[in-house]
Protein backbone atom coordinates (compact mmCIF):
# COMPACT_ATOMS: atom_id res chain seq x y z
CA MET A 1 -147.80 14.59 81.68
CA GLU A 2 -148.34 10.98 81.71
CA LEU A 3 -146.20 8.04 80.62
CA ILE A 4 -147.61 5.87 77.86
CA THR A 5 -149.08 2.51 78.91
CA PRO A 6 -148.45 -0.65 76.78
CA ASN A 7 -152.18 -0.17 75.48
CA ALA A 8 -151.50 3.29 74.27
CA ALA A 9 -149.07 4.54 71.52
CA PRO A 10 -148.96 7.80 69.72
CA ALA A 11 -148.75 7.78 65.99
CA GLU A 12 -145.20 8.90 66.01
CA VAL A 13 -144.10 5.56 67.82
CA LEU A 14 -146.36 3.45 65.44
CA ARG A 15 -144.36 4.63 62.49
CA THR A 16 -141.04 3.55 63.91
CA SER A 17 -139.56 -0.01 63.26
CA PRO A 18 -141.08 -3.02 65.11
CA ALA A 19 -137.97 -3.59 67.19
CA ARG A 20 -137.67 0.16 68.40
CA ARG A 21 -141.53 0.21 68.83
CA PHE A 22 -141.19 -2.80 71.07
CA VAL A 23 -138.38 -1.11 73.05
CA GLN A 24 -140.41 2.09 73.62
CA ARG A 25 -143.65 0.41 74.33
CA ASN A 26 -141.90 -1.75 77.07
CA MET A 27 -139.24 0.60 78.39
CA TYR A 28 -141.33 1.95 81.14
CA ARG A 29 -142.37 -1.42 82.26
CA TRP A 30 -138.77 -2.58 82.38
CA HIS A 31 -137.72 0.53 84.30
CA ARG A 32 -140.59 -0.32 86.75
CA LEU A 33 -139.59 -3.85 87.21
CA ILE A 34 -135.97 -3.41 87.70
CA GLY A 35 -136.74 -0.51 90.14
CA LEU A 36 -138.89 -2.71 92.20
CA LEU A 37 -136.16 -5.32 92.35
CA THR A 38 -133.80 -2.97 94.12
CA VAL A 39 -136.10 -0.45 95.98
CA VAL A 40 -135.53 -2.11 99.34
CA PRO A 41 -131.63 -2.50 98.93
CA VAL A 42 -131.53 1.15 97.80
CA ILE A 43 -133.67 2.21 100.78
CA CYS A 44 -131.13 0.32 103.29
CA TRP A 45 -128.19 1.73 101.42
CA THR A 46 -129.26 5.30 101.57
CA LEU A 47 -130.62 5.34 105.14
CA SER A 48 -127.35 3.88 106.25
CA GLY A 49 -125.42 6.18 104.18
CA LEU A 50 -127.36 9.06 105.90
CA LEU A 51 -126.03 7.55 109.13
CA HIS A 52 -122.43 7.53 108.30
CA PRO A 53 -121.42 11.13 108.58
CA LEU A 54 -123.51 11.31 111.77
CA MET A 55 -121.54 8.32 113.28
CA SER A 56 -118.11 9.44 112.11
CA ASN A 57 -118.32 13.18 112.37
CA TRP A 58 -120.99 14.98 114.21
CA LEU A 59 -122.09 12.19 116.80
CA ARG A 60 -118.61 10.78 117.17
CA PRO A 61 -118.03 10.49 120.83
CA LYS A 62 -115.05 12.18 122.20
CA ILE A 63 -112.48 10.57 124.47
CA ALA A 64 -110.08 12.49 126.77
CA ASN A 65 -106.83 10.93 125.18
CA GLU A 66 -106.37 9.19 121.93
CA LYS A 67 -102.49 8.75 122.17
CA LEU A 68 -99.97 8.06 124.87
CA PRO A 69 -97.79 10.86 125.81
CA ALA A 70 -94.23 10.81 124.55
CA VAL A 71 -92.27 10.17 127.77
CA PRO A 72 -89.04 8.27 128.61
CA ALA A 73 -89.30 4.55 128.98
CA PRO A 74 -88.79 3.15 132.48
CA ARG A 75 -85.21 2.10 132.91
CA PRO A 76 -84.81 -1.63 134.05
CA THR A 77 -82.65 -2.36 136.94
CA LEU A 78 -82.20 -5.99 136.32
CA PRO A 79 -80.63 -7.37 133.13
CA LEU A 80 -83.22 -8.79 130.65
CA GLY A 81 -81.28 -11.97 130.34
CA GLN A 82 -81.14 -12.41 134.09
CA VAL A 83 -84.92 -11.94 134.38
CA LEU A 84 -85.72 -14.48 131.55
CA ALA A 85 -83.25 -17.02 133.00
CA GLN A 86 -84.84 -16.52 136.48
CA SER A 87 -88.16 -17.41 134.96
CA GLY A 88 -87.04 -20.16 132.80
CA VAL A 89 -87.86 -18.23 129.53
CA ARG A 90 -85.55 -19.79 126.84
CA GLN A 91 -87.07 -17.90 123.77
CA LEU A 92 -89.03 -14.93 123.01
CA THR A 93 -90.36 -12.91 120.04
CA ASN A 94 -90.40 -9.40 121.24
CA VAL A 95 -89.95 -7.37 124.46
CA ARG A 96 -90.89 -3.78 125.49
CA LEU A 97 -90.60 -1.61 128.47
CA VAL A 98 -93.85 -0.53 130.18
CA ARG A 99 -95.02 0.91 133.46
CA TRP A 100 -97.26 -1.66 135.00
CA ALA A 101 -99.08 -0.21 138.03
CA GLY A 102 -96.26 2.43 137.91
CA GLN A 103 -93.44 -0.02 138.30
CA PRO A 104 -90.76 -0.70 135.38
CA THR A 105 -91.81 -3.91 133.83
CA TYR A 106 -90.61 -6.03 130.95
CA GLN A 107 -93.38 -6.93 128.62
CA VAL A 108 -92.23 -10.08 126.85
CA GLN A 109 -93.92 -11.84 123.97
CA VAL A 110 -92.85 -15.54 124.44
CA ALA A 111 -95.17 -17.26 122.02
CA SER A 112 -97.09 -16.30 118.81
CA ALA A 113 -98.07 -12.73 117.88
CA THR A 114 -101.63 -13.52 118.96
CA ALA A 115 -100.62 -14.84 122.45
CA ALA A 116 -100.99 -12.49 125.54
CA PRO A 117 -97.58 -11.21 126.52
CA ARG A 118 -95.93 -12.12 129.85
CA TYR A 119 -94.82 -9.31 132.56
CA PHE A 120 -91.74 -9.34 134.72
CA ASP A 121 -90.86 -6.80 137.21
CA ALA A 122 -87.72 -4.99 135.89
CA THR A 123 -86.59 -4.21 139.57
CA THR A 124 -86.98 -7.57 141.11
CA GLY A 125 -87.23 -9.93 138.32
CA ALA A 126 -90.41 -11.47 139.80
CA ALA A 127 -93.03 -12.80 137.10
CA LEU A 128 -96.31 -10.80 137.50
CA PRO A 129 -99.62 -12.88 137.66
CA PRO A 130 -101.32 -14.23 134.45
CA ALA A 131 -104.03 -11.33 134.77
CA ALA A 132 -101.18 -8.68 134.19
CA ASP A 133 -101.99 -8.16 130.55
CA ARG A 134 -105.66 -7.55 131.41
CA GLN A 135 -104.77 -5.15 134.22
CA TYR A 136 -102.44 -3.35 131.88
CA ALA A 137 -105.25 -2.97 129.39
CA GLU A 138 -107.49 -1.58 131.89
CA GLN A 139 -104.82 0.77 133.00
CA LEU A 140 -104.41 2.11 129.41
CA ALA A 141 -108.38 2.30 129.05
CA ARG A 142 -108.39 4.43 132.15
CA TYR A 143 -105.79 6.68 130.84
CA PHE A 144 -107.60 7.11 127.48
CA THR A 145 -110.80 7.97 129.19
CA GLN A 146 -109.14 9.68 132.06
CA ASP A 147 -111.40 7.67 134.47
CA SER A 148 -109.90 6.03 137.45
CA VAL A 149 -112.99 5.36 139.40
CA ALA A 150 -115.62 3.83 136.84
CA ARG A 151 -116.63 0.31 137.66
CA LEU A 152 -115.02 -2.28 135.37
CA VAL A 153 -117.97 -4.02 133.64
CA LEU A 154 -116.15 -6.19 131.14
CA ALA A 155 -112.54 -7.05 130.27
CA GLU A 156 -112.34 -9.38 127.12
CA ARG A 157 -109.37 -10.11 124.91
CA LEU A 158 -110.24 -10.46 121.22
CA THR A 159 -107.93 -12.50 118.76
CA GLY A 160 -110.65 -12.29 116.08
CA PHE A 161 -113.13 -9.58 114.81
CA THR A 162 -116.62 -9.32 116.04
CA GLN A 163 -119.91 -7.64 115.03
CA ASP A 164 -119.04 -4.61 117.41
CA TYR A 165 -115.25 -4.63 116.51
CA PRO A 166 -115.24 -5.49 112.81
CA PHE A 167 -112.38 -5.90 110.27
CA VAL A 168 -112.40 -2.25 109.52
CA ASN A 169 -110.57 -1.61 113.02
CA ARG A 170 -107.53 -3.79 111.61
CA LEU A 171 -105.76 -4.25 114.81
CA LEU A 172 -105.58 -7.55 116.61
CA PRO A 173 -105.34 -8.89 119.20
CA VAL A 174 -106.92 -6.18 121.49
CA TRP A 175 -108.65 -5.93 124.66
CA LYS A 176 -112.30 -4.89 124.86
CA ILE A 177 -112.75 -2.88 128.14
CA GLU A 178 -116.25 -1.68 129.43
CA LEU A 179 -116.49 0.83 131.92
CA ASP A 180 -119.73 1.99 133.73
CA ARG A 181 -119.50 5.70 133.04
CA PRO A 182 -121.32 8.30 131.04
CA GLY A 183 -120.04 8.90 127.46
CA VAL A 184 -117.41 6.61 126.10
CA THR A 185 -118.47 3.16 127.67
CA THR A 186 -116.28 0.64 125.57
CA VAL A 187 -112.51 1.08 124.84
CA TYR A 188 -110.44 -1.13 122.62
CA VAL A 189 -106.71 -1.31 123.39
CA GLU A 190 -103.85 -2.99 121.99
CA THR A 191 -101.19 -3.82 124.76
CA LEU A 192 -98.15 -4.71 122.63
CA PRO A 193 -97.60 -2.14 121.24
CA ALA A 194 -99.63 0.03 123.82
CA ARG A 195 -102.16 2.15 121.82
CA LEU A 196 -105.86 2.85 121.33
CA ALA A 197 -107.70 0.65 118.94
CA GLY A 198 -111.10 2.11 118.96
CA PHE A 199 -113.88 3.39 121.43
CA ASN A 200 -117.66 3.70 121.36
CA ASN A 201 -120.69 4.86 123.31
CA PRO A 202 -123.96 2.97 123.21
CA ALA A 203 -125.44 5.14 120.50
CA ARG A 204 -122.48 4.98 118.10
CA GLN A 205 -122.29 1.32 118.65
CA ALA A 206 -125.84 0.81 117.60
CA PHE A 207 -125.14 3.07 114.56
CA LEU A 208 -122.19 0.94 113.54
CA ARG A 209 -124.24 -2.24 114.01
CA MET A 210 -126.98 -0.81 111.92
CA PHE A 211 -124.43 0.37 109.22
CA ASN A 212 -122.93 -3.01 109.11
CA TRP A 213 -126.32 -4.66 108.56
CA LEU A 214 -127.85 -2.12 106.15
CA HIS A 215 -124.85 -0.95 104.24
CA THR A 216 -122.16 -3.56 103.96
CA TRP A 217 -124.50 -6.55 104.61
CA GLY A 218 -122.45 -8.33 107.26
CA TRP A 219 -125.51 -10.37 107.92
CA LEU A 220 -125.37 -12.13 104.55
CA GLU A 221 -121.65 -13.20 105.22
CA LEU A 222 -122.73 -14.55 108.61
CA ILE A 223 -125.42 -16.78 106.83
CA ALA A 224 -123.38 -17.73 103.85
CA ASN A 225 -119.96 -16.37 103.18
CA ASN A 226 -118.08 -13.42 101.71
CA THR A 227 -118.33 -14.59 98.09
CA VAL A 228 -122.15 -14.79 98.34
CA ARG A 229 -122.28 -11.35 99.92
CA VAL A 230 -120.13 -9.82 97.19
CA VAL A 231 -122.01 -11.47 94.21
CA VAL A 232 -125.43 -10.60 95.45
CA MET A 233 -124.43 -6.88 96.11
CA LEU A 234 -122.67 -6.65 92.74
CA VAL A 235 -125.99 -8.08 91.00
CA LEU A 236 -128.19 -5.51 92.84
CA LEU A 237 -125.92 -2.76 92.17
CA GLY A 238 -125.80 -3.66 88.47
CA ILE A 239 -129.65 -3.45 88.43
CA VAL A 240 -129.58 0.02 90.31
CA ILE A 241 -127.27 1.16 87.47
CA ALA A 242 -129.65 -0.18 84.88
CA SER A 243 -132.48 1.52 86.67
CA ALA A 244 -130.79 4.84 86.76
CA LEU A 245 -129.85 4.56 83.12
CA SER A 246 -133.34 3.60 82.03
CA GLY A 247 -135.01 6.34 84.06
CA LEU A 248 -132.53 8.80 82.65
CA LEU A 249 -133.46 7.68 79.14
CA ILE A 250 -137.33 7.76 79.83
CA TYR A 251 -137.46 10.90 81.85
CA GLY A 252 -134.66 12.72 80.18
CA PHE A 253 -133.56 12.03 76.66
CA MET A 254 -136.74 10.34 75.30
CA TRP A 255 -139.40 12.25 77.37
CA LYS A 256 -141.03 13.67 74.44
CA LYS A 257 -141.66 10.18 73.01
CA PHE A 258 -143.18 8.80 76.24
CA ARG A 259 -145.49 11.64 77.46
CA ARG A 260 -148.86 12.58 76.58
CA PRO A 261 -151.59 15.10 77.87
CA ARG A 262 -152.55 14.27 81.48
CA SER A 263 -156.09 13.04 81.70
CA VAL A 264 -158.43 14.78 84.44
CA LYS A 265 -158.99 11.33 85.99
CA ASP A 266 -155.27 10.72 86.39
CA GLN A 267 -154.59 10.37 90.03
CA VAL A 268 -151.04 9.73 89.72
CA GLY A 269 -149.61 12.25 87.39
CA TRP A 270 -148.19 14.46 90.19
CA LEU A 271 -146.22 11.53 91.54
CA ARG A 272 -144.82 10.98 88.02
CA LYS A 273 -143.93 14.67 87.89
CA TYR A 274 -142.00 14.68 91.09
CA HIS A 275 -140.48 11.38 90.58
CA ARG A 276 -139.17 12.63 87.34
CA ALA A 277 -137.97 15.83 88.70
CA VAL A 278 -136.19 14.31 91.80
CA GLY A 279 -134.74 11.35 89.61
CA LEU A 280 -133.24 13.63 87.02
CA ALA A 281 -131.71 15.77 89.67
CA VAL A 282 -130.02 12.68 91.38
CA ALA A 283 -129.28 10.67 88.48
CA LEU A 284 -125.74 11.35 88.35
CA VAL A 285 -125.12 10.70 92.14
CA THR A 286 -127.20 7.52 91.70
CA LEU A 287 -124.79 6.38 89.10
CA THR A 288 -121.62 7.44 90.93
CA PHE A 289 -123.00 5.91 94.29
CA ALA A 290 -123.81 2.58 92.59
CA GLY A 291 -120.74 2.55 90.19
CA SER A 292 -118.21 3.31 92.86
CA GLY A 293 -119.89 1.05 95.37
CA ALA A 294 -119.73 -1.92 92.76
CA PHE A 295 -116.15 -1.35 92.13
CA HIS A 296 -115.43 -1.22 95.83
CA VAL A 297 -117.39 -4.42 96.54
CA TYR A 298 -115.77 -6.24 93.52
CA LEU A 299 -112.29 -5.97 95.15
CA LYS A 300 -113.68 -7.45 98.18
CA LEU A 301 -114.03 -10.90 96.32
CA HIS A 302 -110.34 -11.48 97.26
CA ALA A 303 -110.11 -11.57 101.10
CA ASP A 304 -108.05 -9.05 102.81
CA ASN A 305 -105.59 -11.26 104.78
CA ARG A 306 -102.91 -8.87 105.85
CA LEU A 307 -102.98 -9.94 109.37
CA ALA A 308 -101.42 -13.28 108.07
CA TYR A 309 -98.26 -11.23 107.07
CA VAL A 310 -96.16 -10.99 110.15
CA HIS A 311 -92.36 -11.34 110.83
CA ALA A 312 -92.00 -12.33 114.32
CA PRO A 313 -89.53 -15.48 114.67
CA ALA A 314 -88.58 -16.97 117.95
CA VAL A 315 -85.35 -15.64 119.42
CA ALA A 316 -83.49 -17.76 121.86
CA ALA A 317 -82.56 -15.88 125.01
CA ALA A 318 -79.13 -17.06 124.57
CA GLN A 319 -78.65 -14.86 121.40
CA LEU A 320 -79.04 -11.78 123.58
CA LYS A 321 -75.25 -11.84 124.37
CA THR A 322 -75.16 -8.04 124.86
CA ASP A 323 -78.00 -7.13 127.35
CA LEU A 324 -80.40 -4.33 126.84
CA THR A 325 -78.93 -2.76 130.10
CA GLN A 326 -75.39 -2.78 128.56
CA LEU A 327 -76.14 -0.56 125.70
CA PRO A 328 -74.84 2.90 125.60
CA LEU A 329 -78.17 4.70 125.83
CA ASN A 330 -79.19 8.00 127.34
CA TRP A 331 -82.31 6.51 129.01
CA ALA A 332 -83.77 10.08 129.44
CA THR A 333 -84.30 10.12 125.50
CA VAL A 334 -85.29 6.46 125.16
CA GLN A 335 -89.04 6.21 124.32
CA ASN A 336 -89.18 2.35 124.00
CA VAL A 337 -87.47 -0.71 122.93
CA ALA A 338 -88.07 -3.82 120.80
CA LEU A 339 -86.62 -6.90 119.28
CA ALA A 340 -86.02 -7.30 115.47
CA GLU A 341 -84.64 -10.39 113.43
CA LEU A 342 -82.79 -9.03 110.50
CA ASN A 343 -80.61 -11.27 108.17
CA GLY A 344 -80.45 -14.09 110.75
CA GLN A 345 -79.11 -11.64 113.46
CA VAL A 346 -80.95 -10.25 116.53
CA TYR A 347 -81.33 -6.49 117.10
CA TYR A 348 -82.63 -4.20 119.66
CA GLN A 349 -84.69 -1.47 118.15
CA VAL A 350 -84.29 1.60 120.27
CA TYR A 351 -87.04 4.37 119.83
CA GLN A 352 -85.82 7.95 120.59
CA LEU A 353 -88.10 10.69 122.04
CA PRO A 354 -88.53 13.69 119.77
CA ALA A 355 -85.75 16.17 120.14
CA ASP A 356 -87.94 19.18 120.53
CA GLU A 357 -90.30 19.38 123.51
CA ALA A 358 -93.11 20.74 121.47
CA ALA A 359 -93.22 17.53 119.59
CA ALA A 360 -93.74 15.52 122.80
CA THR A 361 -97.41 15.95 122.76
CA THR A 362 -99.82 14.60 125.49
CA GLY A 363 -102.16 12.68 123.41
CA VAL A 364 -105.19 14.97 124.34
CA SER A 365 -108.09 14.31 121.89
CA THR A 366 -108.91 16.92 119.30
CA GLY A 367 -112.44 15.18 118.89
CA GLN A 368 -111.38 13.93 115.41
CA PRO A 369 -109.55 10.83 114.48
CA VAL A 370 -105.72 11.01 114.89
CA GLU A 371 -104.34 11.64 111.26
CA SER A 372 -100.74 11.82 112.13
CA VAL A 373 -98.12 10.88 114.67
CA ARG A 374 -94.46 12.00 115.38
CA ALA A 375 -92.23 9.19 113.99
CA ALA A 376 -89.44 8.39 116.42
CA ARG A 377 -85.95 8.07 115.20
CA VAL A 378 -84.96 4.25 115.57
CA THR A 379 -81.45 2.97 116.09
CA TYR A 380 -80.70 -0.84 115.71
CA TYR A 381 -78.09 -2.26 118.19
CA SER A 382 -76.80 -5.69 117.77
CA ALA A 383 -77.93 -8.01 120.49
CA ALA A 384 -74.52 -10.00 119.87
CA THR A 385 -71.98 -6.99 119.95
CA GLY A 386 -73.92 -4.07 120.97
CA GLN A 387 -72.87 -2.25 117.81
CA VAL A 388 -75.05 0.05 115.68
CA LEU A 389 -76.36 -1.07 112.42
CA ALA A 390 -75.95 1.54 109.66
CA GLU A 391 -79.25 2.22 107.87
CA GLY A 392 -80.93 -0.33 110.11
CA SER A 393 -84.50 1.16 109.70
CA THR A 394 -84.29 0.85 105.92
CA GLN A 395 -82.55 -2.42 105.98
CA TYR A 396 -85.32 -3.93 108.15
CA ALA A 397 -88.17 -2.42 106.22
CA HIS A 398 -86.81 -3.98 103.01
CA GLN A 399 -86.66 -7.27 104.56
CA LEU A 400 -90.16 -7.21 105.78
CA ALA A 401 -91.54 -5.93 102.40
CA ASN A 402 -89.59 -8.36 100.45
CA GLY A 403 -90.49 -11.18 102.67
CA PHE A 404 -94.12 -10.30 102.48
CA LEU A 405 -93.94 -10.03 98.73
CA ALA A 406 -92.48 -13.52 98.46
CA GLN A 407 -95.18 -14.91 100.91
CA ALA A 408 -97.92 -13.56 98.53
CA GLY A 409 -96.44 -15.62 95.87
CA SER A 410 -94.81 -12.62 93.79
CA GLY A 411 -91.36 -12.74 92.41
CA PRO A 412 -88.55 -10.56 93.45
CA ALA A 413 -88.76 -6.95 92.34
CA ALA A 414 -86.54 -3.90 92.52
CA VAL A 415 -87.18 -1.23 95.14
CA VAL A 416 -87.60 2.06 93.65
CA LYS A 417 -88.39 4.21 96.64
CA THR A 418 -88.56 3.97 100.45
CA GLN A 419 -89.92 6.35 102.87
CA VAL A 420 -91.17 6.84 106.40
CA LEU A 421 -95.05 7.86 106.66
CA ASP A 422 -96.06 9.56 109.84
CA HIS A 423 -99.53 10.61 108.49
CA PHE A 424 -102.44 9.38 106.62
CA GLY A 425 -102.94 10.45 103.06
CA GLU A 426 -105.00 9.76 99.95
CA GLU A 427 -103.39 6.33 99.30
CA TYR A 428 -102.40 5.06 102.70
CA ASN A 429 -105.54 6.53 104.43
CA PHE A 430 -107.13 6.31 107.90
CA ILE A 431 -108.78 3.12 107.22
CA ASN A 432 -105.44 1.38 107.48
CA LYS A 433 -104.88 2.54 111.36
CA ARG A 434 -101.29 1.87 111.76
CA LEU A 435 -98.73 4.68 112.06
CA PRO A 436 -95.85 5.37 111.62
CA VAL A 437 -95.07 2.89 108.68
CA VAL A 438 -92.47 2.54 105.97
CA GLN A 439 -93.72 2.75 102.36
CA VAL A 440 -91.66 0.50 99.99
CA ASP A 441 -92.39 1.03 96.22
CA TYR A 442 -91.51 -1.70 93.84
CA ALA A 443 -90.90 -1.77 89.92
CA THR A 444 -93.77 -4.19 89.14
CA PRO A 445 -96.26 -3.96 86.19
CA THR A 446 -98.95 -3.05 88.82
CA ARG A 447 -96.61 -0.55 90.72
CA THR A 448 -96.92 -2.56 93.89
CA THR A 449 -96.37 -0.69 97.24
CA LEU A 450 -96.14 -2.28 100.68
CA TYR A 451 -96.61 -0.47 103.76
CA VAL A 452 -94.84 -2.16 106.75
CA GLU A 453 -94.95 -1.36 110.43
CA PRO A 454 -91.39 -2.24 111.77
CA ALA A 455 -92.42 -1.67 115.51
CA THR A 456 -94.63 -4.94 115.14
CA GLY A 457 -93.20 -6.64 112.06
CA ARG A 458 -96.49 -6.50 110.22
CA LEU A 459 -97.96 -5.68 106.94
CA ALA A 460 -100.04 -2.51 107.26
CA ALA A 461 -101.35 -2.37 103.59
CA ARG A 462 -100.67 -3.58 100.12
CA ILE A 463 -101.52 -1.20 97.25
CA ASP A 464 -101.65 -2.23 93.52
CA ASN A 465 -102.93 -0.10 90.58
CA ALA A 466 -106.40 -1.56 90.92
CA ASP A 467 -106.65 -0.59 94.60
CA ARG A 468 -105.42 3.06 93.65
CA TYR A 469 -108.21 3.30 91.04
CA GLU A 470 -110.67 1.92 93.34
CA GLY A 471 -109.54 4.33 96.06
CA LEU A 472 -109.83 7.28 93.82
CA SER A 473 -113.24 6.21 92.50
CA PHE A 474 -114.53 5.45 95.98
CA GLY A 475 -112.99 8.69 97.45
CA PHE A 476 -114.33 11.16 94.92
CA LEU A 477 -117.55 9.38 93.61
CA HIS A 478 -118.88 7.70 96.77
CA LYS A 479 -117.41 9.89 99.58
CA PHE A 480 -117.32 13.14 97.63
CA HIS A 481 -113.58 13.94 98.55
CA LEU A 482 -113.82 16.23 95.42
CA VAL A 483 -115.33 18.91 97.70
CA GLY A 484 -113.03 18.08 100.57
CA GLY A 485 -111.41 21.49 100.27
CA LEU A 486 -114.51 23.14 101.49
CA GLY A 487 -114.19 21.22 104.82
CA LYS A 488 -115.36 17.97 106.34
CA ASN A 489 -118.68 19.43 107.38
CA ILE A 490 -119.64 20.57 103.89
CA ARG A 491 -118.52 17.43 102.30
CA ASP A 492 -120.63 15.39 104.79
CA VAL A 493 -123.68 17.64 104.01
CA VAL A 494 -123.22 17.26 100.30
CA THR A 495 -123.08 13.38 100.88
CA MET A 496 -126.22 13.31 103.02
CA LEU A 497 -128.26 15.47 100.66
CA SER A 498 -127.24 13.32 97.70
CA ALA A 499 -128.29 10.11 99.65
CA LEU A 500 -131.48 11.84 100.61
CA GLY A 501 -132.24 12.62 96.99
CA VAL A 502 -131.81 8.99 96.05
CA LEU A 503 -133.93 7.83 98.95
CA VAL A 504 -136.67 10.22 98.09
CA VAL A 505 -136.77 9.28 94.42
CA SER A 506 -136.86 5.59 95.39
CA LEU A 507 -139.77 6.22 97.83
CA LEU A 508 -141.55 8.13 95.13
CA GLY A 509 -141.08 5.38 92.68
CA LEU A 510 -142.56 2.83 95.14
CA TRP A 511 -145.45 5.07 95.97
CA LEU A 512 -146.18 5.60 92.15
CA PHE A 513 -146.02 1.84 91.75
CA LEU A 514 -148.52 1.30 94.64
CA LYS A 515 -150.88 4.00 93.51
CA ALA A 516 -151.11 2.89 89.90
CA ARG A 517 -152.10 -0.61 90.67
């Protein structure tokens, strides 16, 4: 069967009104025009969409360990106050205990949250060399890869996101450690707190770069800005939706109005046949891909500046009147410590090891992203008196959330729910990276929820109703979580087949245009 050209119209069409006749006569032309406008972007999006399950699931490189083991913190010998005074440190923002080259060490943040911490031997009080943070990052990278002999190729501290370490990774600052080894060659680690931020091998790194260029159009932001990128993508996605709807109208609902017997001289009828068949088969997923993608991109008009929300005030060393070593702690059960400022007072955050040995995992990788952690019990000790603060974790989480809400320009609101999250879910998902966090729900018209990370004093995520609707739209209509109950592999297969169908119908449409010229 063949579509009617502008020069041929059946009697049935001629009997209709002029306006309707004009629409019917030009519908195919309009469909072809708007399809041509987006054929290249659609090919880019579908090709890169086919790559996503490969790089996030089947071809995802494996690393030996993705978490640090739950072990007791090294017990310091010298008091923290003495070490700080010995080195002339008068104020700090945080402190943790680490094993640097096997030795108990104070890791002290003395400046802003993006500055490299300083390291002091907790046995002698000696300041470690300026390269100590880099050396600790390398130590962590070698633990995660379980490779103590590979040659160090590069050690670079990142305080901003890059093409190879984009914003989707969320964590900053981090160290980029490259090792000369097979498999995983690049490891990104955060040193305060110590954790794995990301890892790649050369193939996945190339996939990620290609995805950034073809799917999210990072190149457009580089040559212009985020607003231009979002507006251009929204316009093109709107045209894709119009093309899908016009194709559905022509090849589906009004097919009897547009077809006529195929001529023996027709060389492209078979192309129209398959273009129509595949197009109708994937019309729904084309609309879901484009619609949910447009909603997702639209919310990117407002820059995600969560990293600007951090509570890390400078604390005078003189405020630590009760030293860390004077606290009544069972050091065999202490996982780590940190500092927190709450209502103008300074507290030690003491993280306890899990009570049951089964919970003290080694951090061995399962080959899939870490979806949950064991949230440690945290006790708040006053740095002035050494007394325990009742409900310290809840109080500190509320202070962080209330402060971030005010920083965003929102008025005060009542807290309706507070809970600790030790796993990713539908609303606070893997894309946010940080665990454990505290969820603080507010009684606002948009049902604002803030997720805060007390260990770092940072905002992990802010969710309002619009974000919830977009998350559901993107999860179910773009990533097909609707079939997630059948397993990740089945879901990825369905996603890839859908993207392949949209790619095929686009290529058939392009071929049809070229053959018909």
